[in-house]
Amino acid sequence: MPVYLAYALVVLIWSTTPLAIQWSNDSVSFLTAVVLRMTLAAALALVIVALLRRRLFDRPGAWKAYLAASFGIFPNMLVVYWSAQFIPSGLIAVIFALSPFVTGGLSWLILKENPFNPRRVLALLVALAGLCVIFWDQIRIDERSAFGIGGLLLSCAMFSLSSVSLKKLDCGTGPLEQTAGALLFALPGLLLSWWMVEGALPQALSAKSLTGLLYLAVLGSLLGFTLFYFVLQRLTPSAVSLITLMTPVLALFIGAVVADERLSLSLLVGAAMVLLALLGYLDLGLDSALRRRLGKKKQATETEMEVNGA
């Protein structure tokens, strides 16, 4: 599969997860919903690995990669769900937009790679401003918000550290094995947290909760994580972290299509800012092509002057 197709699928899948998370919490607590989601995803991943006759620990140091990846699930997922109780979704999206900065800093410290230059920093700031334009009405900070903001900043650090550490280890494990291993290593912590806080299975699941959980387990976790690790093996962590800029914007457009939500002017303006910022960050060769064209034009002018002078 082409890496950019996998990248686009990750963005699309993870843009739909906020709605699915709301559905999954319809008849159960957020902690139970997370545990059920990851347990089902882990079971499916291990069954598929067994059916394909693959082994999780056939490479030296594979367990280190699984452990590093598991931090993006536990305790990261619990921190995100807990923090979401204190702040609106718009502020969550804005804080997660800081992930490229955190990932870039960790890449410089751990991988000795500096992904930043003035153009990229400016592009990230424009993208952050675009998200602020979109979610301006939701950016309210009070005493309770401090808990949510602190938790999400911690989540950004854990997610970025997990991605950069995986790139550093580079054990060569397949994306499916990486997903199964990460879920397997994260599951004990999730189950222990659930047992200590709740410890009782839900009496019944509503149809909406069941639909959301199945979607999150199969697509959001199993397929989403597998594609994510596939992309991470082939691109830099900084490029992968840009997913956090695209998913909230696309999620709003999906909400407009699926839930018939109104597309506001601020959404359109902010989305345009984010798109332009991404184009500027990725540098698709437009500026170099322009420089070559200007160089050729200058050379042609100088040649013409020399001919006329002769």
GROMACS .gro file of C-alpha atoms in nm:
model
  310
    1MET     CA    1   0.000   0.000   0.000
    2PRO     CA    2   0.136   0.348  -0.085
    3VAL     CA    3   0.236   0.528   0.232
    4TYR     CA    4   0.036   0.842   0.153
    5LEU     CA    5  -0.280   0.635   0.103
    6ALA     CA    6  -0.225   0.479   0.445
    7TYR     CA    7  -0.165   0.829   0.586
    8ALA     CA    8  -0.493   0.954   0.439
    9LEU     CA    9  -0.680   0.653   0.580
   10VAL     CA   10  -0.541   0.718   0.929
   11VAL     CA   11  -0.659   1.079   0.909
   12LEU     CA   12  -1.003   0.969   0.788
   13ILE     CA   13  -1.045   0.694   1.048
   14TRP     CA   14  -0.927   0.903   1.341
   15SER     CA   15  -1.146   1.193   1.229
   16THR     CA   16  -1.451   0.974   1.288
   17THR     CA   17  -1.346   0.848   1.632
   18PRO     CA   18  -1.477   1.150   1.833
   19LEU     CA   19  -1.832   1.073   1.721
   20ALA     CA   20  -1.779   0.700   1.785
   21ILE     CA   21  -1.644   0.775   2.135
   22GLN     CA   22  -1.960   0.972   2.215
   23TRP     CA   23  -2.168   0.677   2.101
   24SER     CA   24  -1.962   0.424   2.298
   25ASN     CA   25  -2.017   0.625   2.619
   26ASP     CA   26  -2.394   0.621   2.574
   27SER     CA   27  -2.464   0.350   2.835
   28VAL     CA   28  -2.124   0.292   3.003
   29SER     CA   29  -1.858   0.502   3.172
   30PHE     CA   30  -1.558   0.627   2.977
   31LEU     CA   31  -1.326   0.387   3.163
   32THR     CA   32  -1.540   0.085   3.080
   33ALA     CA   33  -1.570   0.201   2.721
   34VAL     CA   34  -1.191   0.229   2.682
   35VAL     CA   35  -1.129  -0.113   2.839
   36LEU     CA   36  -1.393  -0.286   2.626
   37ARG     CA   37  -1.261  -0.117   2.312
   38MET     CA   38  -0.898  -0.214   2.368
   39THR     CA   39  -0.977  -0.565   2.494
   40LEU     CA   40  -1.180  -0.643   2.183
   41ALA     CA   41  -0.915  -0.488   1.958
   42ALA     CA   42  -0.638  -0.689   2.127
   43ALA     CA   43  -0.833  -1.014   2.095
   44LEU     CA   44  -0.898  -0.954   1.724
   45ALA     CA   45  -0.535  -0.859   1.662
   46LEU     CA   46  -0.399  -1.171   1.834
   47VAL     CA   47  -0.644  -1.396   1.645
   48ILE     CA   48  -0.539  -1.246   1.311
   49VAL     CA   49  -0.170  -1.281   1.400
   50ALA     CA   50  -0.229  -1.647   1.489
   51LEU     CA   51  -0.429  -1.716   1.171
   52LEU     CA   52  -0.151  -1.563   0.960
   53ARG     CA   53   0.100  -1.776   1.153
   54ARG     CA   54   0.312  -1.484   1.255
   55ARG     CA   55   0.506  -1.450   1.579
   56LEU     CA   56   0.521  -1.148   1.803
   57PHE     CA   57   0.861  -1.212   1.959
   58ASP     CA   58   1.062  -1.342   1.665
   59ARG     CA   59   1.297  -1.040   1.661
   60PRO     CA   60   1.546  -0.935   1.931
   61GLY     CA   61   1.417  -0.640   2.127
   62ALA     CA   62   1.064  -0.662   1.985
   63TRP     CA   63   0.924  -0.634   2.337
   64LYS     CA   64   1.090  -0.293   2.372
   65ALA     CA   65   0.902  -0.167   2.066
   66TYR     CA   66   0.573  -0.305   2.200
   67LEU     CA   67   0.636  -0.143   2.537
   68ALA     CA   68   0.718   0.194   2.378
   69ALA     CA   69   0.407   0.176   2.159
   70SER     CA   70   0.187   0.077   2.454
   71PHE     CA   71   0.246   0.414   2.622
   72GLY     CA   72   0.037   0.568   2.343
   73ILE     CA   73  -0.252   0.352   2.464
   74PHE     CA   74  -0.197   0.320   2.838
   75PRO     CA   75  -0.184   0.546   3.026
   76ASN     CA   76  -0.233   0.791   2.737
   77MET     CA   77  -0.593   0.693   2.655
   78LEU     CA   78  -0.706   0.718   3.016
   79VAL     CA   79  -0.542   1.060   3.048
   80VAL     CA   80  -0.722   1.185   2.735
   81TYR     CA   81  -1.063   1.054   2.844
   82TRP     CA   82  -1.016   1.192   3.196
   83SER     CA   83  -0.904   1.534   3.071
   84ALA     CA   84  -1.199   1.559   2.832
   85GLN     CA   85  -1.430   1.588   3.135
   86PHE     CA   86  -1.297   1.936   3.213
   87ILE     CA   87  -1.262   2.110   2.876
   88PRO     CA   88  -1.465   2.125   2.551
   89SER     CA   89  -1.364   1.932   2.240
   90GLY     CA   90  -1.251   2.249   2.061
   91LEU     CA   91  -0.987   2.326   2.323
   92ILE     CA   92  -0.877   1.961   2.309
   93ALA     CA   93  -0.814   1.996   1.935
   94VAL     CA   94  -0.613   2.315   1.985
   95ILE     CA   95  -0.394   2.160   2.256
   96PHE     CA   96  -0.331   1.848   2.048
   97ALA     CA   97  -0.217   2.081   1.769
   98LEU     CA   98   0.093   2.136   1.981
   99SER     CA   99   0.197   1.774   1.913
  100PRO     CA  100   0.415   1.861   1.611
  101PHE     CA  101   0.617   2.101   1.830
  102VAL     CA  102   0.658   1.840   2.104
  103THR     CA  103   0.743   1.566   1.855
  104GLY     CA  104   0.992   1.790   1.679
  105GLY     CA  105   1.165   1.871   2.006
  106LEU     CA  106   1.186   1.505   2.106
  107SER     CA  107   1.312   1.414   1.758
  108TRP     CA  108   1.592   1.664   1.803
  109LEU     CA  109   1.679   1.527   2.148
  110ILE     CA  110   1.642   1.153   2.080
  111LEU     CA  111   1.693   1.108   1.705
  112LYS     CA  112   1.933   1.401   1.664
  113GLU     CA  113   1.712   1.526   1.381
  114ASN     CA  114   1.594   1.887   1.367
  115PRO     CA  115   1.270   1.899   1.165
  116PHE     CA  116   1.228   2.273   1.215
  117ASN     CA  117   1.324   2.568   1.001
  118PRO     CA  118   1.167   2.916   0.994
  119ARG     CA  119   0.918   2.816   0.722
  120ARG     CA  120   0.797   2.509   0.911
  121VAL     CA  121   0.766   2.690   1.242
  122LEU     CA  122   0.562   2.963   1.072
  123ALA     CA  123   0.342   2.699   0.905
  124LEU     CA  124   0.272   2.527   1.239
  125LEU     CA  125   0.186   2.861   1.401
  126VAL     CA  126  -0.056   2.940   1.115
  127ALA     CA  127  -0.218   2.597   1.154
  128LEU     CA  128  -0.252   2.652   1.529
  129ALA     CA  129  -0.408   2.992   1.461
  130GLY     CA  130  -0.648   2.830   1.213
  131LEU     CA  131  -0.769   2.586   1.478
  132CYS     CA  132  -0.812   2.874   1.722
  133VAL     CA  133  -1.030   3.051   1.462
  134ILE     CA  134  -1.244   2.738   1.424
  135PHE     CA  135  -1.288   2.672   1.796
  136TRP     CA  136  -1.273   3.029   1.928
  137ASP     CA  137  -1.611   3.002   2.101
  138GLN     CA  138  -1.494   2.694   2.292
  139ILE     CA  139  -1.161   2.829   2.412
  140ARG     CA  140  -1.264   2.915   2.765
  141ILE     CA  141  -1.021   2.870   3.051
  142ASP     CA  142  -1.126   2.852   3.416
  143GLU     CA  143  -1.009   2.672   3.728
  144ARG     CA  144  -1.144   2.335   3.616
  145SER     CA  145  -0.983   2.377   3.274
  146ALA     CA  146  -0.638   2.367   3.432
  147PHE     CA  147  -0.683   1.995   3.505
  148GLY     CA  148  -0.786   1.919   3.147
  149ILE     CA  149  -0.512   2.131   2.991
  150GLY     CA  150  -0.246   1.976   3.213
  151GLY     CA  151  -0.368   1.626   3.132
  152LEU     CA  152  -0.372   1.686   2.757
  153LEU     CA  153  -0.025   1.839   2.761
  154LEU     CA  154   0.090   1.522   2.938
  155SER     CA  155  -0.091   1.318   2.672
  156CYS     CA  156   0.087   1.509   2.394
  157ALA     CA  157   0.420   1.433   2.558
  158MET     CA  158   0.341   1.061   2.598
  159PHE     CA  159   0.210   1.022   2.243
  160SER     CA  160   0.511   1.203   2.096
  161LEU     CA  161   0.759   1.014   2.314
  162SER     CA  162   0.600   0.684   2.210
  163SER     CA  163   0.628   0.770   1.838
  164VAL     CA  164   0.985   0.898   1.858
  165SER     CA  165   1.097   0.602   2.073
  166LEU     CA  166   0.953   0.358   1.820
  167LYS     CA  167   1.147   0.532   1.544
  168LYS     CA  168   1.462   0.516   1.756
  169LEU     CA  169   1.424   0.144   1.831
  170ASP     CA  170   1.340   0.047   1.471
  171CYS     CA  171   1.310  -0.325   1.548
  172GLY     CA  172   1.161  -0.408   1.209
  173THR     CA  173   0.839  -0.555   1.346
  174GLY     CA  174   0.544  -0.558   1.106
  175PRO     CA  175   0.263  -0.305   1.156
  176LEU     CA  176   0.012  -0.577   1.251
  177GLU     CA  177   0.250  -0.735   1.501
  178GLN     CA  178   0.327  -0.390   1.638
  179THR     CA  179  -0.043  -0.325   1.692
  180ALA     CA  180  -0.103  -0.661   1.860
  181GLY     CA  181   0.204  -0.622   2.080
  182ALA     CA  182   0.118  -0.267   2.184
  183LEU     CA  183  -0.237  -0.365   2.276
  184LEU     CA  184  -0.112  -0.672   2.462
  185PHE     CA  185   0.132  -0.466   2.670
  186ALA     CA  186  -0.124  -0.191   2.738
  187LEU     CA  187  -0.407  -0.424   2.841
  188PRO     CA  188  -0.286  -0.517   3.195
  189GLY     CA  189  -0.267  -0.150   3.298
  190LEU     CA  190  -0.608  -0.077   3.152
  191LEU     CA  191  -0.770  -0.377   3.320
  192LEU     CA  192  -0.606  -0.300   3.655
  193SER     CA  193  -0.724   0.063   3.639
  194TRP     CA  194  -1.077  -0.047   3.554
  195TRP     CA  195  -1.082  -0.307   3.835
  196MET     CA  196  -0.958  -0.054   4.095
  197VAL     CA  197  -1.204   0.221   3.995
  198GLU     CA  198  -1.515   0.027   3.889
  199GLY     CA  199  -1.467  -0.347   3.882
  200ALA     CA  200  -1.820  -0.431   3.769
  201LEU     CA  201  -1.929  -0.527   3.419
  202PRO     CA  202  -2.212  -0.321   3.267
  203GLN     CA  203  -2.553  -0.479   3.302
  204ALA     CA  204  -2.653  -0.387   2.948
  205LEU     CA  205  -2.516  -0.210   2.643
  206SER     CA  206  -2.732   0.016   2.433
  207ALA     CA  207  -2.729  -0.027   2.057
  208LYS     CA  208  -2.546   0.303   2.023
  209SER     CA  209  -2.274   0.198   2.270
  210LEU     CA  210  -2.230  -0.138   2.101
  211THR     CA  211  -2.202   0.022   1.757
  212GLY     CA  212  -1.949   0.276   1.881
  213LEU     CA  213  -1.740   0.012   2.059
  214LEU     CA  214  -1.730  -0.220   1.758
  215TYR     CA  215  -1.632   0.066   1.529
  216LEU     CA  216  -1.360   0.189   1.765
  217ALA     CA  217  -1.220  -0.160   1.822
  218VAL     CA  218  -1.210  -0.272   1.459
  219LEU     CA  219  -1.144   0.050   1.271
  220GLY     CA  220  -1.030   0.304   1.528
  221SER     CA  221  -0.786   0.072   1.706
  222LEU     CA  222  -0.702  -0.240   1.504
  223LEU     CA  223  -0.696  -0.089   1.154
  224GLY     CA  224  -0.610   0.264   1.267
  225PHE     CA  225  -0.309   0.161   1.475
  226THR     CA  226  -0.185  -0.083   1.210
  227LEU     CA  227  -0.191   0.188   0.943
  228PHE     CA  228  -0.038   0.437   1.187
  229TYR     CA  229   0.261   0.211   1.258
  230PHE     CA  230   0.293   0.138   0.885
  231VAL     CA  231   0.317   0.513   0.819
  232LEU     CA  232   0.550   0.575   1.116
  233GLN     CA  233   0.799   0.321   0.981
  234ARG     CA  234   0.822   0.509   0.651
  235LEU     CA  235   0.790   0.876   0.748
  236THR     CA  236   0.944   1.095   1.016
  237PRO     CA  237   0.764   1.131   1.349
  238SER     CA  238   0.723   1.504   1.280
  239ALA     CA  239   0.539   1.436   0.954
  240VAL     CA  240   0.317   1.179   1.125
  241SER     CA  241   0.235   1.421   1.408
  242LEU     CA  242   0.065   1.651   1.155
  243ILE     CA  243  -0.231   1.412   1.175
  244THR     CA  244  -0.334   1.597   1.491
  245LEU     CA  245  -0.382   1.915   1.283
  246MET     CA  246  -0.600   1.752   1.018
  247THR     CA  247  -0.831   1.525   1.216
  248PRO     CA  248  -1.030   1.794   1.407
  249VAL     CA  249  -1.099   1.991   1.088
  250LEU     CA  250  -1.207   1.684   0.894
  251ALA     CA  251  -1.417   1.568   1.191
  252LEU     CA  252  -1.619   1.890   1.172
  253PHE     CA  253  -1.680   1.845   0.799
  254ILE     CA  254  -1.786   1.484   0.862
  255GLY     CA  255  -2.025   1.612   1.128
  256ALA     CA  256  -2.174   1.852   0.873
  257VAL     CA  257  -2.234   1.567   0.629
  258VAL     CA  258  -2.348   1.297   0.872
  259ALA     CA  259  -2.522   1.500   1.143
  260ASP     CA  260  -2.632   1.791   0.921
  261GLU     CA  261  -2.432   2.040   1.128
  262ARG     CA  262  -2.394   2.393   0.990
  263LEU     CA  263  -2.066   2.493   0.826
  264SER     CA  264  -1.981   2.829   0.979
  265LEU     CA  265  -1.764   3.099   0.826
  266SER     CA  266  -1.506   3.052   1.101
  267LEU     CA  267  -1.481   2.681   1.013
  268LEU     CA  268  -1.420   2.756   0.645
  269VAL     CA  269  -1.163   3.030   0.719
  270GLY     CA  270  -0.984   2.820   0.980
  271ALA     CA  271  -0.982   2.512   0.757
  272ALA     CA  272  -0.828   2.716   0.475
  273MET     CA  273  -0.557   2.840   0.714
  274VAL     CA  274  -0.478   2.485   0.827
  275LEU     CA  275  -0.464   2.360   0.466
  276LEU     CA  276  -0.231   2.639   0.357
  277ALA     CA  277  -0.013   2.579   0.662
  278LEU     CA  278   0.015   2.207   0.582
  279LEU     CA  279   0.113   2.285   0.224
  280GLY     CA  280   0.375   2.523   0.356
  281TYR     CA  281   0.507   2.271   0.608
  282LEU     CA  282   0.528   1.980   0.367
  283ASP     CA  283   0.697   2.192   0.096
  284LEU     CA  284   0.559   2.013  -0.210
  285GLY     CA  285   0.826   2.166  -0.428
  286LEU     CA  286   0.627   2.475  -0.520
  287ASP     CA  287   0.885   2.721  -0.392
  288SER     CA  288   1.177   2.536  -0.553
  289ALA     CA  289   0.986   2.517  -0.881
  290LEU     CA  290   0.923   2.891  -0.862
  291ARG     CA  291   1.291   2.957  -0.796
  292ARG     CA  292   1.392   2.745  -1.095
  293ARG     CA  293   1.145   2.927  -1.315
  294LEU     CA  294   1.270   3.268  -1.200
  295GLY     CA  295   1.629   3.152  -1.248
  296LYS     CA  296   1.559   3.041  -1.605
  297LYS     CA  297   1.383   3.370  -1.678
  298LYS     CA  298   1.678   3.567  -1.540
  299GLN     CA  299   1.924   3.359  -1.741
  300ALA     CA  300   1.720   3.411  -2.058
  301THR     CA  301   1.712   3.787  -1.998
  302GLU     CA  302   2.088   3.801  -1.946
  303THR     CA  303   2.147   3.598  -2.262
  304GLU     CA  304   1.920   3.829  -2.461
  305MET     CA  305   2.107   4.134  -2.329
  306GLU     CA  306   2.438   3.980  -2.428
  307VAL     CA  307   2.310   3.908  -2.779
  308ASN     CA  308   2.173   4.261  -2.818
  309GLY     CA  309   2.497   4.405  -2.686
  310ALA     CA  310   2.699   4.205  -2.935
   0.00000   0.00000   0.00000
